[in-house]
Amino acid sequence: MYLELEKERNASATAANEAMGMIARLQEEKATVLMEARQFQQVVEQKSMHDQEAIEGLREVIARIEEEKRELEEENEFYRSIEVTPCVDRGEHTCSKLAVAYRTFLFC
């Protein structure tokens, strides 16, 4: 009977050691997974920050282009509003300097 009891104790001790070993391995795996998750989260946050900076830069470029477009449209309307005036003493039709500049701008 003592022999059987000793066998059971040894079997229990072996099972406990295996269970402790399994717990230790699982804790190591968990720590590794958590570390990888944190690193991945940092990479995602950095990429997101970079993307937001790029988006903001593009918005600024678009705003500058729209402002330049608006200014050019105003300038274009100004040049279109200039009338051609005839030069009576030379017998030919000439334009004001602004109109000549506008025509040069259009046909270049």
mmCIF file of N, CA, C and O in Angstrom, residues 30-108:
data_model
loop_
_atom_site.group_PDB
_atom_site.id
_atom_site.type_symbol
_atom_site.label_atom_id
_atom_site.label_comp_id
_atom_site.label_asym_id
_atom_site.label_seq_id
_atom_site.Cartn_x
_atom_site.Cartn_y
_atom_site.Cartn_z
ATOM 1 N N LYS A 30 2.511 34.621 -23.824
ATOM 2 C CA LYS A 30 1.645 35.778 -23.612
ATOM 3 C C LYS A 30 2.466 37.059 -23.593
ATOM 4 O O LYS A 30 2.094 38.064 -24.217
ATOM 5 N N ALA A 31 3.601 37.041 -22.898
ATOM 6 C CA ALA A 31 4.469 38.225 -22.835
ATOM 7 C C ALA A 31 4.973 38.592 -24.227
ATOM 8 O O ALA A 31 5.008 39.771 -24.592
ATOM 9 N N THR A 32 5.337 37.586 -25.016
ATOM 10 C CA THR A 32 5.819 37.837 -26.381
ATOM 11 C C THR A 32 4.711 38.444 -27.241
ATOM 12 O O THR A 32 4.937 39.420 -27.974
ATOM 13 N N VAL A 33 3.514 37.879 -27.149
ATOM 14 C CA VAL A 33 2.386 38.393 -27.934
ATOM 15 C C VAL A 33 2.057 39.823 -27.523
ATOM 16 O O VAL A 33 1.804 40.685 -28.386
ATOM 17 N N LEU A 34 2.062 40.111 -26.229
ATOM 18 C CA LEU A 34 1.784 41.468 -25.754
ATOM 19 C C LEU A 34 2.834 42.455 -26.251
ATOM 20 O O LEU A 34 2.504 43.572 -26.669
ATOM 21 N N MET A 35 4.096 42.052 -26.233
ATOM 22 C CA MET A 35 5.166 42.920 -26.712
ATOM 23 C C MET A 35 4.996 43.196 -28.211
ATOM 24 O O MET A 35 5.109 44.331 -28.662
ATOM 25 N N GLU A 36 4.693 42.154 -28.980
ATOM 26 C CA GLU A 36 4.480 42.341 -30.419
ATOM 27 C C GLU A 36 3.272 43.229 -30.677
ATOM 28 O O GLU A 36 3.295 44.068 -31.593
ATOM 29 N N ALA A 37 2.223 43.058 -29.882
ATOM 30 C CA ALA A 37 1.025 43.886 -30.045
ATOM 31 C C ALA A 37 1.335 45.356 -29.774
ATOM 32 O O ALA A 37 0.882 46.247 -30.497
ATOM 33 N N ARG A 38 2.128 45.617 -28.724
ATOM 34 C CA ARG A 38 2.512 47.004 -28.414
ATOM 35 C C ARG A 38 3.348 47.607 -29.542
ATOM 36 O O ARG A 38 3.166 48.760 -29.919
ATOM 37 N N GLN A 39 4.281 46.830 -30.064
ATOM 38 C CA GLN A 39 5.111 47.317 -31.172
ATOM 39 C C GLN A 39 4.257 47.593 -32.400
ATOM 40 O O GLN A 39 4.418 48.621 -33.070
ATOM 41 N N PHE A 40 3.324 46.710 -32.696
ATOM 42 C CA PHE A 40 2.438 46.906 -33.844
ATOM 43 C C PHE A 40 1.584 48.150 -33.648
ATOM 44 O O PHE A 40 1.395 48.938 -34.576
ATOM 45 N N GLN A 41 1.084 48.345 -32.417
ATOM 46 C CA GLN A 41 0.277 49.522 -32.127
ATOM 47 C C GLN A 41 1.101 50.798 -32.325
ATOM 48 O O GLN A 41 0.606 51.782 -32.873
ATOM 49 N N GLN A 42 2.360 50.793 -31.898
ATOM 50 C CA GLN A 42 3.223 51.962 -32.095
ATOM 51 C C GLN A 42 3.422 52.249 -33.579
ATOM 52 O O GLN A 42 3.370 53.399 -34.012
ATOM 53 N N VAL A 43 3.647 51.193 -34.362
ATOM 54 C CA VAL A 43 3.839 51.368 -35.805
ATOM 55 C C VAL A 43 2.576 51.960 -36.430
ATOM 56 O O VAL A 43 2.646 52.897 -37.245
ATOM 57 N N VAL A 44 1.418 51.433 -36.035
ATOM 58 C CA VAL A 44 0.154 51.932 -36.580
ATOM 59 C C VAL A 44 -0.056 53.397 -36.191
ATOM 60 O O VAL A 44 -0.464 54.211 -37.026
ATOM 61 N N GLU A 45 0.232 53.743 -34.938
ATOM 62 C CA GLU A 45 0.074 55.130 -34.501
ATOM 63 C C GLU A 45 1.023 56.066 -35.242
ATOM 64 O O GLU A 45 0.632 57.162 -35.634
ATOM 65 N N GLN A 46 2.269 55.636 -35.462
ATOM 66 C CA GLN A 46 3.229 56.460 -36.195
ATOM 67 C C GLN A 46 2.784 56.640 -37.643
ATOM 68 O O GLN A 46 2.868 57.735 -38.188
ATOM 69 N N LYS A 47 2.302 55.562 -38.258
ATOM 70 C CA LYS A 47 1.825 55.658 -39.641
ATOM 71 C C LYS A 47 0.616 56.581 -39.723
ATOM 72 O O LYS A 47 0.516 57.404 -40.632
ATOM 73 N N SER A 48 -0.272 56.455 -38.768
ATOM 74 C CA SER A 48 -1.449 57.316 -38.737
ATOM 75 C C SER A 48 -1.050 58.781 -38.592
ATOM 76 O O SER A 48 -1.596 59.654 -39.278
ATOM 77 N N MET A 49 -0.092 59.066 -37.713
ATOM 78 C CA MET A 49 0.383 60.426 -37.527
ATOM 79 C C MET A 49 1.019 60.954 -38.819
ATOM 80 O O MET A 49 0.751 62.084 -39.235
ATOM 81 N N HIS A 50 1.823 60.121 -39.458
ATOM 82 C CA HIS A 50 2.450 60.514 -40.723
ATOM 83 C C HIS A 50 1.387 60.790 -41.782
ATOM 84 O O HIS A 50 1.472 61.779 -42.522
ATOM 85 N N ASP A 51 0.386 59.926 -41.860
ATOM 86 C CA ASP A 51 -0.692 60.115 -42.834
ATOM 87 C C ASP A 51 -1.456 61.410 -42.565
ATOM 88 O O ASP A 51 -1.795 62.143 -43.508
ATOM 89 N N GLN A 52 -1.726 61.714 -41.288
ATOM 90 C CA GLN A 52 -2.427 62.950 -40.957
ATOM 91 C C GLN A 52 -1.602 64.174 -41.351
ATOM 92 O O GLN A 52 -2.147 65.164 -41.852
ATOM 93 N N GLU A 53 -0.292 64.112 -41.140
ATOM 94 C CA GLU A 53 0.584 65.221 -41.545
ATOM 95 C C GLU A 53 0.558 65.384 -43.060
ATOM 96 O O GLU A 53 0.525 66.512 -43.567
ATOM 97 N N ALA A 54 0.586 64.272 -43.778
ATOM 98 C CA ALA A 54 0.545 64.326 -45.241
ATOM 99 C C ALA A 54 -0.782 64.907 -45.711
ATOM 100 O O ALA A 54 -0.818 65.742 -46.629
ATOM 101 N N ILE A 55 -1.875 64.492 -45.087
ATOM 102 C CA ILE A 55 -3.199 65.017 -45.456
ATOM 103 C C ILE A 55 -3.253 66.516 -45.205
ATOM 104 O O ILE A 55 -3.751 67.276 -46.044
ATOM 105 N N GLU A 56 -2.746 66.956 -44.071
ATOM 106 C CA GLU A 56 -2.748 68.387 -43.760
ATOM 107 C C GLU A 56 -1.907 69.162 -44.774
ATOM 108 O O GLU A 56 -2.300 70.237 -45.230
ATOM 109 N N GLY A 57 -0.760 68.612 -45.144
ATOM 110 C CA GLY A 57 0.078 69.253 -46.153
ATOM 111 C C GLY A 57 -0.640 69.375 -47.490
ATOM 112 O O GLY A 57 -0.578 70.412 -48.153
ATOM 113 N N LEU A 58 -1.334 68.315 -47.880
ATOM 114 C CA LEU A 58 -2.084 68.349 -49.139
ATOM 115 C C LEU A 58 -3.236 69.353 -49.077
ATOM 116 O O LEU A 58 -3.517 70.039 -50.066
ATOM 117 N N ARG A 59 -3.879 69.455 -47.921
ATOM 118 C CA ARG A 59 -4.952 70.453 -47.776
ATOM 119 C C ARG A 59 -4.395 71.865 -47.947
ATOM 120 O O ARG A 59 -5.038 72.722 -48.560
ATOM 121 N N GLU A 60 -3.207 72.107 -47.391
ATOM 122 C CA GLU A 60 -2.583 73.426 -47.535
ATOM 123 C C GLU A 60 -2.244 73.703 -49.006
ATOM 124 O O GLU A 60 -2.445 74.819 -49.491
ATOM 125 N N VAL A 61 -1.731 72.691 -49.700
ATOM 126 C CA VAL A 61 -1.414 72.854 -51.128
ATOM 127 C C VAL A 61 -2.686 73.155 -51.909
ATOM 128 O O VAL A 61 -2.713 74.056 -52.760
ATOM 129 N N ILE A 62 -3.747 72.420 -51.629
ATOM 130 C CA ILE A 62 -5.020 72.645 -52.322
ATOM 131 C C ILE A 62 -5.523 74.055 -52.054
ATOM 132 O O ILE A 62 -6.001 74.744 -52.978
ATOM 133 N N ALA A 63 -5.426 74.510 -50.818
ATOM 134 C CA ALA A 63 -5.887 75.861 -50.476
ATOM 135 C C ALA A 63 -5.082 76.912 -51.246
ATOM 136 O O ALA A 63 -5.655 77.876 -51.768
ATOM 137 N N ARG A 64 -3.745 76.718 -51.334
ATOM 138 C CA ARG A 64 -2.919 77.678 -52.097
ATOM 139 C C ARG A 64 -3.295 77.660 -53.576
ATOM 140 O O ARG A 64 -3.380 78.714 -54.218
ATOM 141 N N ILE A 65 -3.504 76.474 -54.119
ATOM 142 C CA ILE A 65 -3.863 76.369 -55.540
ATOM 143 C C ILE A 65 -5.214 77.022 -55.796
ATOM 144 O O ILE A 65 -5.387 77.740 -56.790
ATOM 145 N N GLU A 66 -6.182 76.798 -54.902
ATOM 146 C CA GLU A 66 -7.496 77.417 -55.072
ATOM 147 C C GLU A 66 -7.407 78.937 -54.982
ATOM 148 O O GLU A 66 -8.070 79.645 -55.733
ATOM 149 N N GLU A 67 -6.579 79.443 -54.070
ATOM 150 C CA GLU A 67 -6.400 80.889 -53.948
ATOM 151 C C GLU A 67 -5.747 81.454 -55.210
ATOM 152 O O GLU A 67 -6.162 82.478 -55.739
ATOM 153 N N GLU A 68 -4.728 80.760 -55.710
ATOM 154 C CA GLU A 68 -4.071 81.210 -56.937
ATOM 155 C C GLU A 68 -5.051 81.172 -58.112
ATOM 156 O O GLU A 68 -5.081 82.089 -58.935
ATOM 157 N N LYS A 69 -5.865 80.139 -58.178
ATOM 158 C CA LYS A 69 -6.872 80.028 -59.245
ATOM 159 C C LYS A 69 -7.856 81.189 -59.165
ATOM 160 O O LYS A 69 -8.186 81.805 -60.181
ATOM 161 N N ARG A 70 -8.311 81.499 -57.943
ATOM 162 C CA ARG A 70 -9.243 82.606 -57.762
ATOM 163 C C ARG A 70 -8.601 83.920 -58.213
ATOM 164 O O ARG A 70 -9.226 84.715 -58.932
ATOM 165 N N GLU A 71 -7.357 84.145 -57.842
ATOM 166 C CA GLU A 71 -6.664 85.366 -58.245
ATOM 167 C C GLU A 71 -6.513 85.439 -59.761
ATOM 168 O O GLU A 71 -6.701 86.502 -60.358
ATOM 169 N N LEU A 72 -6.168 84.314 -60.382
ATOM 170 C CA LEU A 72 -6.022 84.301 -61.839
ATOM 171 C C LEU A 72 -7.359 84.533 -62.536
ATOM 172 O O LEU A 72 -7.417 85.209 -63.573
ATOM 173 N N GLU A 73 -8.438 83.988 -61.986
ATOM 174 C CA GLU A 73 -9.758 84.230 -62.571
ATOM 175 C C GLU A 73 -10.138 85.702 -62.463
ATOM 176 O O GLU A 73 -10.698 86.268 -63.409
ATOM 177 N N GLU A 74 -9.815 86.335 -61.319
ATOM 178 C CA GLU A 74 -10.083 87.760 -61.168
ATOM 179 C C GLU A 74 -9.259 88.571 -62.170
ATOM 180 O O GLU A 74 -9.764 89.513 -62.784
ATOM 181 N N GLU A 75 -8.004 88.206 -62.320
ATOM 182 C CA GLU A 75 -7.140 88.893 -63.276
ATOM 183 C C GLU A 75 -7.663 88.704 -64.698
ATOM 184 O O GLU A 75 -7.692 89.647 -65.497
ATOM 185 N N ASN A 76 -8.099 87.502 -65.008
ATOM 186 C CA ASN A 76 -8.654 87.212 -66.322
ATOM 187 C C ASN A 76 -9.901 88.056 -66.586
ATOM 188 O O ASN A 76 -10.056 88.635 -67.669
ATOM 189 N N GLU A 77 -10.782 88.155 -65.602
ATOM 190 C CA GLU A 77 -11.984 88.982 -65.754
ATOM 191 C C GLU A 77 -11.616 90.448 -65.942
ATOM 192 O O GLU A 77 -12.233 91.154 -66.736
ATOM 193 N N PHE A 78 -10.578 90.889 -65.228
ATOM 194 C CA PHE A 78 -10.130 92.270 -65.389
ATOM 195 C C PHE A 78 -9.675 92.517 -66.821
ATOM 196 O O PHE A 78 -10.066 93.494 -67.455
ATOM 197 N N TYR A 79 -8.837 91.631 -67.349
ATOM 198 C CA TYR A 79 -8.348 91.807 -68.715
ATOM 199 C C TYR A 79 -9.473 91.703 -69.734
ATOM 200 O O TYR A 79 -9.472 92.390 -70.753
ATOM 201 N N ARG A 80 -10.447 90.887 -69.498
ATOM 202 C CA ARG A 80 -11.586 90.773 -70.422
ATOM 203 C C ARG A 80 -12.426 92.050 -70.428
ATOM 204 O O ARG A 80 -13.095 92.351 -71.416
ATOM 205 N N SER A 81 -12.418 92.762 -69.329
ATOM 206 C CA SER A 81 -13.239 93.975 -69.239
ATOM 207 C C SER A 81 -12.599 95.169 -69.947
ATOM 208 O O SER A 81 -13.260 96.182 -70.146
ATOM 209 N N ILE A 82 -11.341 95.075 -70.336
ATOM 210 C CA ILE A 82 -10.656 96.183 -71.001
ATOM 211 C C ILE A 82 -11.146 96.288 -72.440
ATOM 212 O O ILE A 82 -11.194 95.307 -73.176
ATOM 213 N N GLU A 83 -11.515 97.491 -72.845
ATOM 214 C CA GLU A 83 -12.031 97.699 -74.195
ATOM 215 C C GLU A 83 -10.912 98.102 -75.142
ATOM 216 O O GLU A 83 -9.948 98.740 -74.770
ATOM 217 N N VAL A 84 -11.097 97.743 -76.422
ATOM 218 C CA VAL A 84 -10.170 98.172 -77.473
ATOM 219 C C VAL A 84 -10.593 99.572 -77.902
ATOM 220 O O VAL A 84 -11.751 99.833 -78.175
ATOM 221 N N THR A 85 -9.609 100.478 -77.954
ATOM 222 C CA THR A 85 -9.925 101.858 -78.346
ATOM 223 C C THR A 85 -9.226 102.176 -79.665
ATOM 224 O O THR A 85 -8.042 101.864 -79.834
ATOM 225 N N PRO A 86 -9.942 102.756 -80.619
ATOM 226 C CA PRO A 86 -9.301 103.086 -81.905
ATOM 227 C C PRO A 86 -8.389 104.305 -81.757
ATOM 228 O O PRO A 86 -8.640 105.201 -80.977
ATOM 229 N N CYS A 87 -7.324 104.298 -82.539
ATOM 230 C CA CYS A 87 -6.408 105.435 -82.565
ATOM 231 C C CYS A 87 -6.726 106.212 -83.844
ATOM 232 O O CYS A 87 -6.339 105.824 -84.939
ATOM 233 N N VAL A 88 -7.445 107.298 -83.723
ATOM 234 C CA VAL A 88 -7.984 108.025 -84.857
ATOM 235 C C VAL A 88 -6.897 108.730 -85.662
ATOM 236 O O VAL A 88 -6.906 108.720 -86.881
ATOM 237 N N ASP A 89 -5.885 109.307 -85.000
ATOM 238 C CA ASP A 89 -4.902 110.098 -85.728
ATOM 239 C C ASP A 89 -3.987 109.255 -86.604
ATOM 240 O O ASP A 89 -3.412 109.756 -87.553
ATOM 241 N N ARG A 90 -3.814 107.967 -86.362
ATOM 242 C CA ARG A 90 -2.956 107.127 -87.194
ATOM 243 C C ARG A 90 -3.774 106.335 -88.214
ATOM 244 O O ARG A 90 -3.220 105.681 -89.071
ATOM 245 N N GLY A 91 -5.070 106.346 -88.060
ATOM 246 C CA GLY A 91 -5.910 105.613 -88.987
ATOM 247 C C GLY A 91 -5.898 104.107 -88.752
ATOM 248 O O GLY A 91 -6.250 103.351 -89.643
ATOM 249 N N GLU A 92 -5.481 103.686 -87.590
ATOM 250 C CA GLU A 92 -5.459 102.246 -87.296
ATOM 251 C C GLU A 92 -6.071 102.010 -85.917
ATOM 252 O O GLU A 92 -6.177 102.920 -85.116
ATOM 253 N N HIS A 93 -6.471 100.788 -85.714
ATOM 254 C CA HIS A 93 -7.031 100.431 -84.405
ATOM 255 C C HIS A 93 -5.909 99.884 -83.529
ATOM 256 O O HIS A 93 -5.183 98.990 -83.916
ATOM 257 N N THR A 94 -5.760 100.459 -82.375
ATOM 258 C CA THR A 94 -4.761 99.970 -81.424
ATOM 259 C C THR A 94 -5.449 99.693 -80.099
ATOM 260 O O THR A 94 -6.578 100.123 -79.869
ATOM 261 N N CYS A 95 -4.755 98.985 -79.237
ATOM 262 C CA CYS A 95 -5.306 98.626 -77.936
ATOM 263 C C CYS A 95 -4.503 99.307 -76.846
ATOM 264 O O CYS A 95 -3.353 99.689 -77.044
ATOM 265 N N SER A 96 -5.122 99.407 -75.712
ATOM 266 C CA SER A 96 -4.387 99.913 -74.556
ATOM 267 C C SER A 96 -3.301 98.899 -74.190
ATOM 268 O O SER A 96 -3.336 97.749 -74.617
ATOM 269 N N LYS A 97 -2.340 99.327 -73.413
ATOM 270 C CA LYS A 97 -1.246 98.429 -73.020
ATOM 271 C C LYS A 97 -1.766 97.204 -72.282
ATOM 272 O O LYS A 97 -1.265 96.098 -72.468
ATOM 273 N N LEU A 98 -2.772 97.389 -71.455
ATOM 274 C CA LEU A 98 -3.333 96.259 -70.718
ATOM 275 C C LEU A 98 -3.998 95.263 -71.662
ATOM 276 O O LEU A 98 -3.881 94.052 -71.489
ATOM 277 N N ALA A 99 -4.708 95.759 -72.658
ATOM 278 C CA ALA A 99 -5.360 94.863 -73.611
ATOM 279 C C ALA A 99 -4.325 94.100 -74.419
ATOM 280 O O ALA A 99 -4.500 92.919 -74.713
ATOM 281 N N VAL A 100 -3.224 94.769 -74.807
ATOM 282 C CA VAL A 100 -2.155 94.087 -75.531
ATOM 283 C C VAL A 100 -1.562 93.002 -74.651
ATOM 284 O O VAL A 100 -1.317 91.866 -75.098
ATOM 285 N N ALA A 101 -1.342 93.301 -73.387
ATOM 286 C CA ALA A 101 -0.802 92.297 -72.468
ATOM 287 C C ALA A 101 -1.769 91.134 -72.336
ATOM 288 O O ALA A 101 -1.357 89.959 -72.313
ATOM 289 N N TYR A 102 -3.065 91.416 -72.299
ATOM 290 C CA TYR A 102 -4.061 90.349 -72.195
ATOM 291 C C TYR A 102 -4.041 89.485 -73.439
ATOM 292 O O TYR A 102 -4.049 88.261 -73.351
ATOM 293 N N ARG A 103 -4.010 90.087 -74.608
ATOM 294 C CA ARG A 103 -3.976 89.298 -75.843
ATOM 295 C C ARG A 103 -2.700 88.459 -75.925
ATOM 296 O O ARG A 103 -2.727 87.311 -76.337
ATOM 297 N N THR A 104 -1.594 89.039 -75.513
ATOM 298 C CA THR A 104 -0.337 88.288 -75.466
ATOM 299 C C THR A 104 -0.481 87.113 -74.524
ATOM 300 O O THR A 104 -0.054 86.005 -74.835
ATOM 301 N N PHE A 105 -1.111 87.338 -73.399
ATOM 302 C CA PHE A 105 -1.327 86.277 -72.421
ATOM 303 C C PHE A 105 -2.178 85.165 -73.007
ATOM 304 O O PHE A 105 -1.910 83.993 -72.817
ATOM 305 N N LEU A 106 -3.220 85.534 -73.745
ATOM 306 C CA LEU A 106 -4.128 84.525 -74.297
ATOM 307 C C LEU A 106 -3.503 83.700 -75.427
ATOM 308 O O LEU A 106 -3.763 82.513 -75.552
ATOM 309 N N PHE A 107 -2.685 84.327 -76.257
ATOM 310 C CA PHE A 107 -2.203 83.652 -77.475
ATOM 311 C C PHE A 107 -0.781 83.150 -77.396
ATOM 312 O O PHE A 107 -0.226 82.730 -78.379
ATOM 313 N N CYS A 108 -0.183 83.199 -76.217
ATOM 314 C CA CYS A 108 1.182 82.672 -76.083
ATOM 315 C C CYS A 108 1.168 81.177 -75.955
ATOM 316 O O CYS A 108 0.336 80.576 -75.431
#
